[in-house]
C-alpha cells in the first residue's frame, strides 16, 4: 500500500520518488488516486505473517554467536569429526531462537493491535453527496470529512467551515508540541460560507496546490483555487493529525496529507533495533574468542601431526588407519574435533542465561511498589526486556517539559498588592509555615459563582478584598478585565472559561473566586459581578500582546463614566512605563518578584492609569486611522500604544505556578550528583521553559552565567555559540578536537568522538527552536555540541519533534555515551525512538509515548529509582554474570587444552561425558542465575544516598575488554592448578589397600570435582547479598553433582545400562580416599587464595566507591531518614519573563462585531478542570556525599 512505501520516507531519505508539489481536487477521488498519494492508513509494526520468519532470523543471526552455533551444529553432523551428537547444539539453539522469536512476535503483535485500533477509528466522510461513516484507513487525499467536538483530527486537513462564528475552531495540540492550551484556526471566508450545507460541500471542486509532505509543524504554504480565484493558504488554515477538536460543535475539512505523509508521522522517527553496549561488546569478544579457539585448535592440530609422526606409527600395527585415512587427514579432522571439544568457551547457555537474567530484572521493575502510582493505578512497566543493564550506564537524559516535569496544571499561587505579599502563612512568632494539604483552605462559600476547585490558604487576602481595600479590588478588577478569555455558562452559575493560555485562565479564575467574576463579554462590553454586584464596562480598546511588547492592555469605561487603562506584563517592560511616584512601591514589589522567581513561579506585574476624556477621543480617532492604514499599520499602532502606556500606577504582581510533578527538583538534583546530564527539549516558549528550569533546580542563581542563543540567522547563531564557548573556556582551541577510531564487528564501524572539555564553574544554555535549526546544520553541529556539553544544563525551546531526535542523534554520534529520552506525548516519540533508552510517562497527553517506549511509569520522580537502583543493579549483575561465566567456562576449557598434551592430541575429553553435558546445564546454571537476579552491592536506600555509586557504570568499569583479559588470565591460572595438581597427585598414587588409583575415570572424577568446588567458591566470593534462594542453589547444585556422580557409577545403573555406564564403583572407590580429598582441598585453596589476597590488597590501596560505601554502612549503620523540613526559600535576582504562552492576535478576535454570534452547542469541555495535586508516595530522599578518603585514612579506619 502507499503508506508502506512512504512510511518514514522523508526521514530515511528513501522510498518513493521525491514529491515536488502536491496537487489535489476536492471530491475527485479518480484524479487524486492517479497521483498515487499515500492513503490514511499507518503502519508502525515491523513484520507480517510472511516476513516475520526471515526478517526475525536475519536480526537474530546478526548476533555472531548464533551463527557460530549453527556452524557447530553442521560440524556435529559429520561422524568423522564429532564425538558429540548434533542435537546437543541444535536443541539449545532452536530454544534460544524460539524464545527470542516469540518475544519479538509478541511485541510486534502489540504494535499491530495499536495500528489496527487507530486505522479502524470511524469518521464522517462526504461520499457521493452523503455523509458516511468510514474507517480512517479508507480516507483518501481530497476527501471532505466532518469532525465533531472532542474528536481526533483524522488527517492533515484544510479547514473549510465550522460551527463557530468567523469560521473558527479550537484545537488542542498536546500530541504535537506538548502544549495543552487551546489554539485557534480559521477557515477562509470563501469556504466558510458553505457552512454545514452538505449539498454545497458536495459540489465544492476547489483545487489545492501546496508543498510536498514534510516535518515542519509551524509552516504550511499553498494555494486554493475556487471558481478561478486563487487564495493563499498558511498554517492557520490547516488542522494537523494528532490534534483534538475542542469547544467546537463541528467542522469540515479537506484531506491534504494522509497516513505516513502527515506531519505527525513525518516527525515520528524511525523504529530501530536497539541493542545494549554489552551486546555490541559481546559480538567483538565472541569474535576474539573464535580467534583464540582457532589458535588453540591449530596448536593442538600441529601437536597431533608431530605426535602421529613420532609416536603414532607405533600404534598402527594393532590400530591401523581406516581405508583412505592417513596422518595428514587425521590431523585435519582433529582440528575440527577440537573445535567441538573446546566449544564450551562460548556455550549457547550463555545467551539463554542472559535472556533469563534480563527477564528476571524486568519483573523486578514491574513489581516495584515504590514505582507504582495509585492515583491512576499505574505500575512501572519494562516494555522491553533486552535493555535493562543499559539503564546503569546513562550519561545524558533528554526530557520533555510539559507533562513530564510539570503536571499541566496552572494555579494562582501568590501575589503582591500595594507592597504587601499574600499567599504565605506565618505562625505567631513570625516564622513561615509550610503549606500542606492538611492546611486550612480559604472558604469561598460566600461567593455563589466561585470555582469550587480553586484552592488558596492565605485568609488575609480575602479579608482585605472584602473590607473594600481599593488597591486589592483594583488588582482583581484588572485580572477580570484585562484578558482575551471567552466565558461559557451551561447552567446558571456554572461558568467555564475558554482561555488561549492556561496562565490567563488561572488569573481570571483567581479574580472570580475573590469576588470579581468575569461573567460575559460582547465586542463592546465586559460584564463582571463585583462582590455580588453586576457591573458592565464599555470596552474601548484592546492593546494586544505580542512577543516584542510582552504586555497587554485594555481601555474601559466604567458605569460612572471613568476611563481607565489596565495593563499587565513582564516586570522589565512595565517598570519602564511607571510613574516616578511608584519608585518606593516598585522596590518592595521587586523584592517580592525575586522571591517568586526564586521559587520558579511565573510572574506578571499589574498597573493601571486613569485617562482624560478629551485625550481619549483624540487617541481613539488616531487609533482608527492607524488600524485602517494599508501601509505601516504595525509601526503606527506600536507608536500609539507606547504613547498611552506610560505614567502607569503600580498595583502589584501575580505569581502563577506551573505545578511540577512531585519530587522533580529532588530527582534532578539526585541525577546530577550521579553525573548524569539532563537536557530539556520542549515545544514551550523560552520564558516558560526558563521558569521551569529554575523551579527544577536545573538553572541556579549560583551559575556563573546562563547563555541564551536566539539569533535568527546562521551567522548570528554561530557568533552567539562561539562567544559562549570562549567565555566558558578562553584557552580552548577554536576548532573542535575529533578523535576518529574504528569499532564494532570486524572493526568496520567508523566512530568520531568529541572529548569533554574542562570548564571552571557551572553554566547554563538556552536555545530557541529557530536558532537550533541553524545550529544543527552540518558545519555548526560540532560548535553546538561543544558549547552545550560545557554547560551543566541545556534547555531547547520551541523545538519540533524531529529536532528533538536530531539533538539526541548528535550526542549519540559524537559523545559515544548512553542516552535516555523521556516524554509523555506523541511529540516525544521521535526522540524516544532515537535514544538508546526510551521512557514513556503515562500522562495527560495520550499513550503514544508509552507505546513507543522501552520503559514506562506514571511520574518523573520514578526515574531516579529506575536508574540509580534497578539500572545500577542490573548492570552490576550482568557484569558479574559475564565475568564469572567466562571464568568458569574458560577454566573448564583450558583444562582440556592442557590434557591434550598427555593424551596424544587425540581430542579425548578430560571429563566424564555426563559431566560435560550437565556442567553448564545443571551444576553451574542456577547458582549464577541466583547471583545475577538477586545480588546487591548495597541496598536501595544506600543507592539513593550515595548517587556516586552510579559512576562506574557510565565509565563501563565492571565489564570491558580489560576486564575480559583479566578474566582469561585468571582462568588460565586456575586451569593450570586444576589440571596439574590432580595430575601430579594421582600419577603415582595408590589406595590404602595398595591398589592403583591412577586410572582415567578416577582422574577425570578428581579433576571435575576440583573444578566444580573451585568455581562454586569463586562465585560465593563474588556474592554480596545472600538470600535463601542463593544458598539453596549453591548447596543444591553441589548436592546434585555428588548425587548424579554416585548414581552414574552405581551398581544399579551398570546392571540396567551396562554399555552406557560401564565404570562401576569409580566414585565410591575414589572419594573414600583421604588423599583425594586433600588434593581437592589443596587445588581449591590454590585457586581461591590469590584471589582473596589480591582483593584484600586492592581494597587497602585502591578502594572503589562501592568498597567505601559498604565499609561506611558496616561501620555506621544505615541512618534514619531525616525529618521533613520546609523547603529553603531561594531569593532570585533574575528578572522574570512574561508568563503567557498564547499568541498574538486575540485582541482583534474578541472585539470583532461577529465574534459573539455564537451557535448553540450540544456540549463543551471544561477548559480548566484542575485536579488536586498529586501526593508523593514516599518522602523526599536525603542526599549524602561520600568523602573520598585518602589511602592513609582508609588504612586507619580499617585498623
mmCIF file of N, CA and C in Angstrom, residues 393-456:
data_model
loop_
_atom_site.group_PDB
_atom_site.id
_atom_site.type_symbol
_atom_site.label_atom_id
_atom_site.label_comp_id
_atom_site.label_asym_id
_atom_site.label_seq_id
_atom_site.Cartn_x
_atom_site.Cartn_y
_atom_site.Cartn_z
ATOM 1 N N UNK A 393 24.055 2.761 32.804
ATOM 2 C CA UNK A 393 25.177 3.405 32.125
ATOM 3 C C UNK A 393 24.799 4.751 31.509
ATOM 4 N N UNK A 394 23.653 5.323 31.897
ATOM 5 C CA UNK A 394 23.150 6.533 31.266
ATOM 6 C C UNK A 394 24.055 7.730 31.594
ATOM 7 N N UNK A 395 24.391 8.498 30.561
ATOM 8 C CA UNK A 395 25.190 9.709 30.748
ATOM 9 C C UNK A 395 24.379 10.962 30.419
ATOM 10 N N UNK A 396 23.470 10.869 29.453
ATOM 11 C CA UNK A 396 22.661 12.023 29.055
ATOM 12 C C UNK A 396 21.183 11.650 29.111
ATOM 13 N N UNK A 397 20.381 12.543 29.707
ATOM 14 C CA UNK A 397 18.929 12.381 29.724
ATOM 15 C C UNK A 397 18.326 13.549 28.946
ATOM 16 N N UNK A 398 17.450 13.231 27.999
ATOM 17 C CA UNK A 398 16.729 14.249 27.236
ATOM 18 C C UNK A 398 15.264 14.177 27.657
ATOM 19 N N UNK A 399 14.783 15.262 28.229
ATOM 20 C CA UNK A 399 13.446 15.245 28.818
ATOM 21 C C UNK A 399 12.552 16.286 28.167
ATOM 22 N N UNK A 400 11.307 15.887 27.964
ATOM 23 C CA UNK A 400 10.261 16.858 27.635
ATOM 24 C C UNK A 400 9.938 17.642 28.909
ATOM 25 N N UNK A 401 9.283 18.787 28.756
ATOM 26 C CA UNK A 401 8.899 19.567 29.937
ATOM 27 C C UNK A 401 7.443 19.352 30.306
ATOM 28 N N UNK A 402 6.546 19.723 29.390
ATOM 29 C CA UNK A 402 5.122 19.723 29.711
ATOM 30 C C UNK A 402 4.616 18.305 29.885
ATOM 31 N N UNK A 403 4.073 18.002 31.040
ATOM 32 C CA UNK A 403 3.540 16.675 31.313
ATOM 33 C C UNK A 403 4.589 15.696 31.808
ATOM 34 N N UNK A 404 5.860 16.042 31.618
ATOM 35 C CA UNK A 404 6.935 15.175 32.093
ATOM 36 C C UNK A 404 7.511 15.731 33.385
ATOM 37 N N UNK A 405 7.947 16.986 33.342
ATOM 38 C CA UNK A 405 8.412 17.657 34.556
ATOM 39 C C UNK A 405 7.258 18.351 35.279
ATOM 40 N N UNK A 406 6.268 18.783 34.505
ATOM 41 C CA UNK A 406 5.140 19.504 35.099
ATOM 42 C C UNK A 406 3.861 18.683 34.990
ATOM 43 N N UNK A 407 2.820 19.146 35.710
ATOM 44 C CA UNK A 407 1.544 18.425 35.721
ATOM 45 C C UNK A 407 0.530 19.000 34.730
ATOM 46 N N UNK A 408 0.923 20.038 33.989
ATOM 47 C CA UNK A 408 -0.030 20.727 33.097
ATOM 48 C C UNK A 408 -1.159 21.385 33.882
ATOM 49 N N UNK A 409 -0.880 21.799 35.100
ATOM 50 C CA UNK A 409 -1.894 22.469 35.928
ATOM 51 C C UNK A 409 -1.336 23.812 36.374
ATOM 52 N N UNK A 410 -2.049 24.901 36.021
ATOM 53 C CA UNK A 410 -1.639 26.243 36.438
ATOM 54 C C UNK A 410 -2.480 26.667 37.634
ATOM 55 N N UNK A 411 -1.834 27.186 38.655
ATOM 56 C CA UNK A 411 -2.562 27.629 39.843
ATOM 57 C C UNK A 411 -2.079 29.007 40.264
ATOM 58 N N UNK A 412 -3.052 29.839 40.666
ATOM 59 C CA UNK A 412 -2.731 31.151 41.229
ATOM 60 C C UNK A 412 -2.165 30.903 42.626
ATOM 61 N N UNK A 413 -0.889 31.250 42.802
ATOM 62 C CA UNK A 413 -0.182 30.812 43.999
ATOM 63 C C UNK A 413 -0.005 31.944 45.009
ATOM 64 N N UNK A 414 0.548 33.084 44.545
ATOM 65 C CA UNK A 414 0.835 34.202 45.446
ATOM 66 C C UNK A 414 0.629 35.500 44.692
ATOM 67 N N UNK A 415 0.618 36.583 45.441
ATOM 68 C CA UNK A 415 0.529 37.900 44.809
ATOM 69 C C UNK A 415 1.075 38.955 45.761
ATOM 70 N N UNK A 416 1.407 40.091 45.169
ATOM 71 C CA UNK A 416 1.861 41.248 45.946
ATOM 72 C C UNK A 416 0.974 42.423 45.551
ATOM 73 N N UNK A 417 0.277 43.013 46.530
ATOM 74 C CA UNK A 417 -0.657 44.107 46.259
ATOM 75 C C UNK A 417 -0.275 45.309 47.114
ATOM 76 N N UNK A 418 0.047 46.384 46.441
ATOM 77 C CA UNK A 418 0.389 47.634 47.136
ATOM 78 C C UNK A 418 1.505 47.415 48.165
ATOM 79 N N UNK A 419 2.474 46.581 47.815
ATOM 80 C CA UNK A 419 3.634 46.375 48.667
ATOM 81 C C UNK A 419 3.483 45.293 49.708
ATOM 82 N N UNK A 420 2.323 44.652 49.781
ATOM 83 C CA UNK A 420 2.135 43.585 50.766
ATOM 84 C C UNK A 420 2.000 42.255 50.043
ATOM 85 N N UNK A 421 2.738 41.253 50.532
ATOM 86 C CA UNK A 421 2.737 39.933 49.895
ATOM 87 C C UNK A 421 1.653 39.060 50.511
ATOM 88 N N UNK A 422 0.968 38.318 49.669
ATOM 89 C CA UNK A 422 -0.071 37.392 50.110
ATOM 90 C C UNK A 422 0.231 36.004 49.542
ATOM 91 N N UNK A 423 -0.279 35.001 50.235
ATOM 92 C CA UNK A 423 -0.130 33.633 49.745
ATOM 93 C C UNK A 423 0.678 32.738 50.650
ATOM 94 N N UNK A 424 1.371 33.335 51.648
ATOM 95 C CA UNK A 424 2.150 32.553 52.594
ATOM 96 C C UNK A 424 1.524 32.650 53.977
ATOM 97 N N UNK A 425 1.831 31.651 54.805
ATOM 98 C CA UNK A 425 1.288 31.605 56.159
ATOM 99 C C UNK A 425 2.419 31.728 57.166
ATOM 100 N N UNK A 426 2.152 32.445 58.281
ATOM 101 C CA UNK A 426 3.147 32.633 59.336
ATOM 102 C C UNK A 426 2.509 32.297 60.680
ATOM 103 N N UNK A 427 3.339 31.769 61.585
ATOM 104 C CA UNK A 427 2.820 31.466 62.918
ATOM 105 C C UNK A 427 2.931 32.714 63.801
ATOM 106 N N UNK A 428 2.620 32.534 65.090
ATOM 107 C CA UNK A 428 2.590 33.691 65.995
ATOM 108 C C UNK A 428 3.966 34.307 66.186
ATOM 109 N N UNK A 429 5.022 33.511 65.984
ATOM 110 C CA UNK A 429 6.377 34.042 66.153
ATOM 111 C C UNK A 429 6.926 34.654 64.872
ATOM 112 N N UNK A 430 6.127 34.649 63.831
ATOM 113 C CA UNK A 430 6.570 35.231 62.571
ATOM 114 C C UNK A 430 7.313 34.279 61.661
ATOM 115 N N UNK A 431 7.375 33.009 62.036
ATOM 116 C CA UNK A 431 8.050 32.017 61.206
ATOM 117 C C UNK A 431 7.106 31.511 60.117
ATOM 118 N N UNK A 432 7.681 31.311 58.928
ATOM 119 C CA UNK A 432 6.860 30.848 57.821
ATOM 120 C C UNK A 432 6.430 29.400 58.054
ATOM 121 N N UNK A 433 5.171 29.116 57.763
ATOM 122 C CA UNK A 433 4.608 27.781 57.967
ATOM 123 C C UNK A 433 4.485 27.100 56.608
ATOM 124 N N UNK A 434 4.928 25.864 56.561
ATOM 125 C CA UNK A 434 4.816 25.119 55.303
ATOM 126 C C UNK A 434 3.353 24.770 55.045
ATOM 127 N N UNK A 435 2.930 24.963 53.805
ATOM 128 C CA UNK A 435 1.559 24.654 53.419
ATOM 129 C C UNK A 435 1.488 23.210 52.925
ATOM 130 N N UNK A 436 0.620 22.444 53.545
ATOM 131 C CA UNK A 436 0.395 21.060 53.123
ATOM 132 C C UNK A 436 -1.090 20.911 52.785
ATOM 133 N N UNK A 437 -1.463 19.725 52.377
ATOM 134 C CA UNK A 437 -2.869 19.535 52.022
ATOM 135 C C UNK A 437 -3.775 19.527 53.256
ATOM 136 N N UNK A 438 -3.183 19.418 54.442
ATOM 137 C CA UNK A 438 -3.980 19.487 55.666
ATOM 138 C C UNK A 438 -4.198 20.927 56.127
ATOM 139 N N UNK A 439 -3.469 21.877 55.528
ATOM 140 C CA UNK A 439 -3.609 23.283 55.908
ATOM 141 C C UNK A 439 -5.017 23.774 55.579
ATOM 142 N N UNK A 440 -5.564 24.579 56.477
ATOM 143 C CA UNK A 440 -6.918 25.081 56.276
ATOM 144 C C UNK A 440 -7.004 25.938 55.014
ATOM 145 N N UNK A 441 -8.026 25.693 54.224
ATOM 146 C CA UNK A 441 -8.219 26.431 52.965
ATOM 147 C C UNK A 441 -9.175 27.603 53.193
ATOM 148 N N UNK A 442 -9.025 28.603 52.317
ATOM 149 C CA UNK A 442 -9.923 29.754 52.363
ATOM 150 C C UNK A 442 -11.324 29.312 51.935
ATOM 151 N N UNK A 443 -12.323 29.741 52.695
ATOM 152 C CA UNK A 443 -13.719 29.379 52.415
ATOM 153 C C UNK A 443 -14.335 30.400 51.454
ATOM 154 N N UNK A 444 -14.674 29.967 50.241
ATOM 155 C CA UNK A 444 -15.288 30.850 49.254
ATOM 156 C C UNK A 444 -16.791 30.603 49.118
ATOM 157 N N UNK A 445 -17.390 29.979 50.113
ATOM 158 C CA UNK A 445 -18.810 29.628 50.000
ATOM 159 C C UNK A 445 -19.707 30.863 49.924
ATOM 160 N N UNK A 446 -19.205 32.023 50.402
ATOM 161 C CA UNK A 446 -19.990 33.256 50.319
ATOM 162 C C UNK A 446 -20.211 33.693 48.874
ATOM 163 N N UNK A 447 -19.350 33.201 47.969
ATOM 164 C CA UNK A 447 -19.397 33.591 46.563
ATOM 165 C C UNK A 447 -20.069 32.476 45.764
ATOM 166 N N UNK A 448 -21.317 32.708 45.343
ATOM 167 C CA UNK A 448 -22.053 31.665 44.625
ATOM 168 C C UNK A 448 -21.408 31.302 43.282
ATOM 169 N N UNK A 449 -20.621 32.210 42.717
ATOM 170 C CA UNK A 449 -20.022 31.973 41.407
ATOM 171 C C UNK A 449 -18.568 31.503 41.505
ATOM 172 N N UNK A 450 -18.095 31.212 42.713
ATOM 173 C CA UNK A 450 -16.703 30.786 42.890
ATOM 174 C C UNK A 450 -16.476 29.404 42.274
ATOM 175 N N UNK A 451 -15.262 29.191 41.820
ATOM 176 C CA UNK A 451 -14.876 27.882 41.285
ATOM 177 C C UNK A 451 -14.551 26.968 42.469
ATOM 178 N N UNK A 452 -15.293 25.886 42.667
ATOM 179 C CA UNK A 452 -15.058 25.041 43.858
ATOM 180 C C UNK A 452 -13.691 24.356 43.854
ATOM 181 N N UNK A 453 -13.035 24.288 42.694
ATOM 182 C CA UNK A 453 -11.731 23.610 42.627
ATOM 183 C C UNK A 453 -10.574 24.540 42.975
ATOM 184 N N UNK A 454 -10.859 25.834 43.071
ATOM 185 C CA UNK A 454 -9.801 26.800 43.370
ATOM 186 C C UNK A 454 -9.409 26.694 44.843
ATOM 187 N N UNK A 455 -8.102 26.657 45.106
ATOM 188 C CA UNK A 455 -7.599 26.489 46.472
ATOM 189 C C UNK A 455 -6.643 27.634 46.791
ATOM 190 N N UNK A 456 -6.847 28.251 47.933
ATOM 191 C CA UNK A 456 -5.949 29.297 48.428
ATOM 192 C C UNK A 456 -5.947 29.196 49.946
#
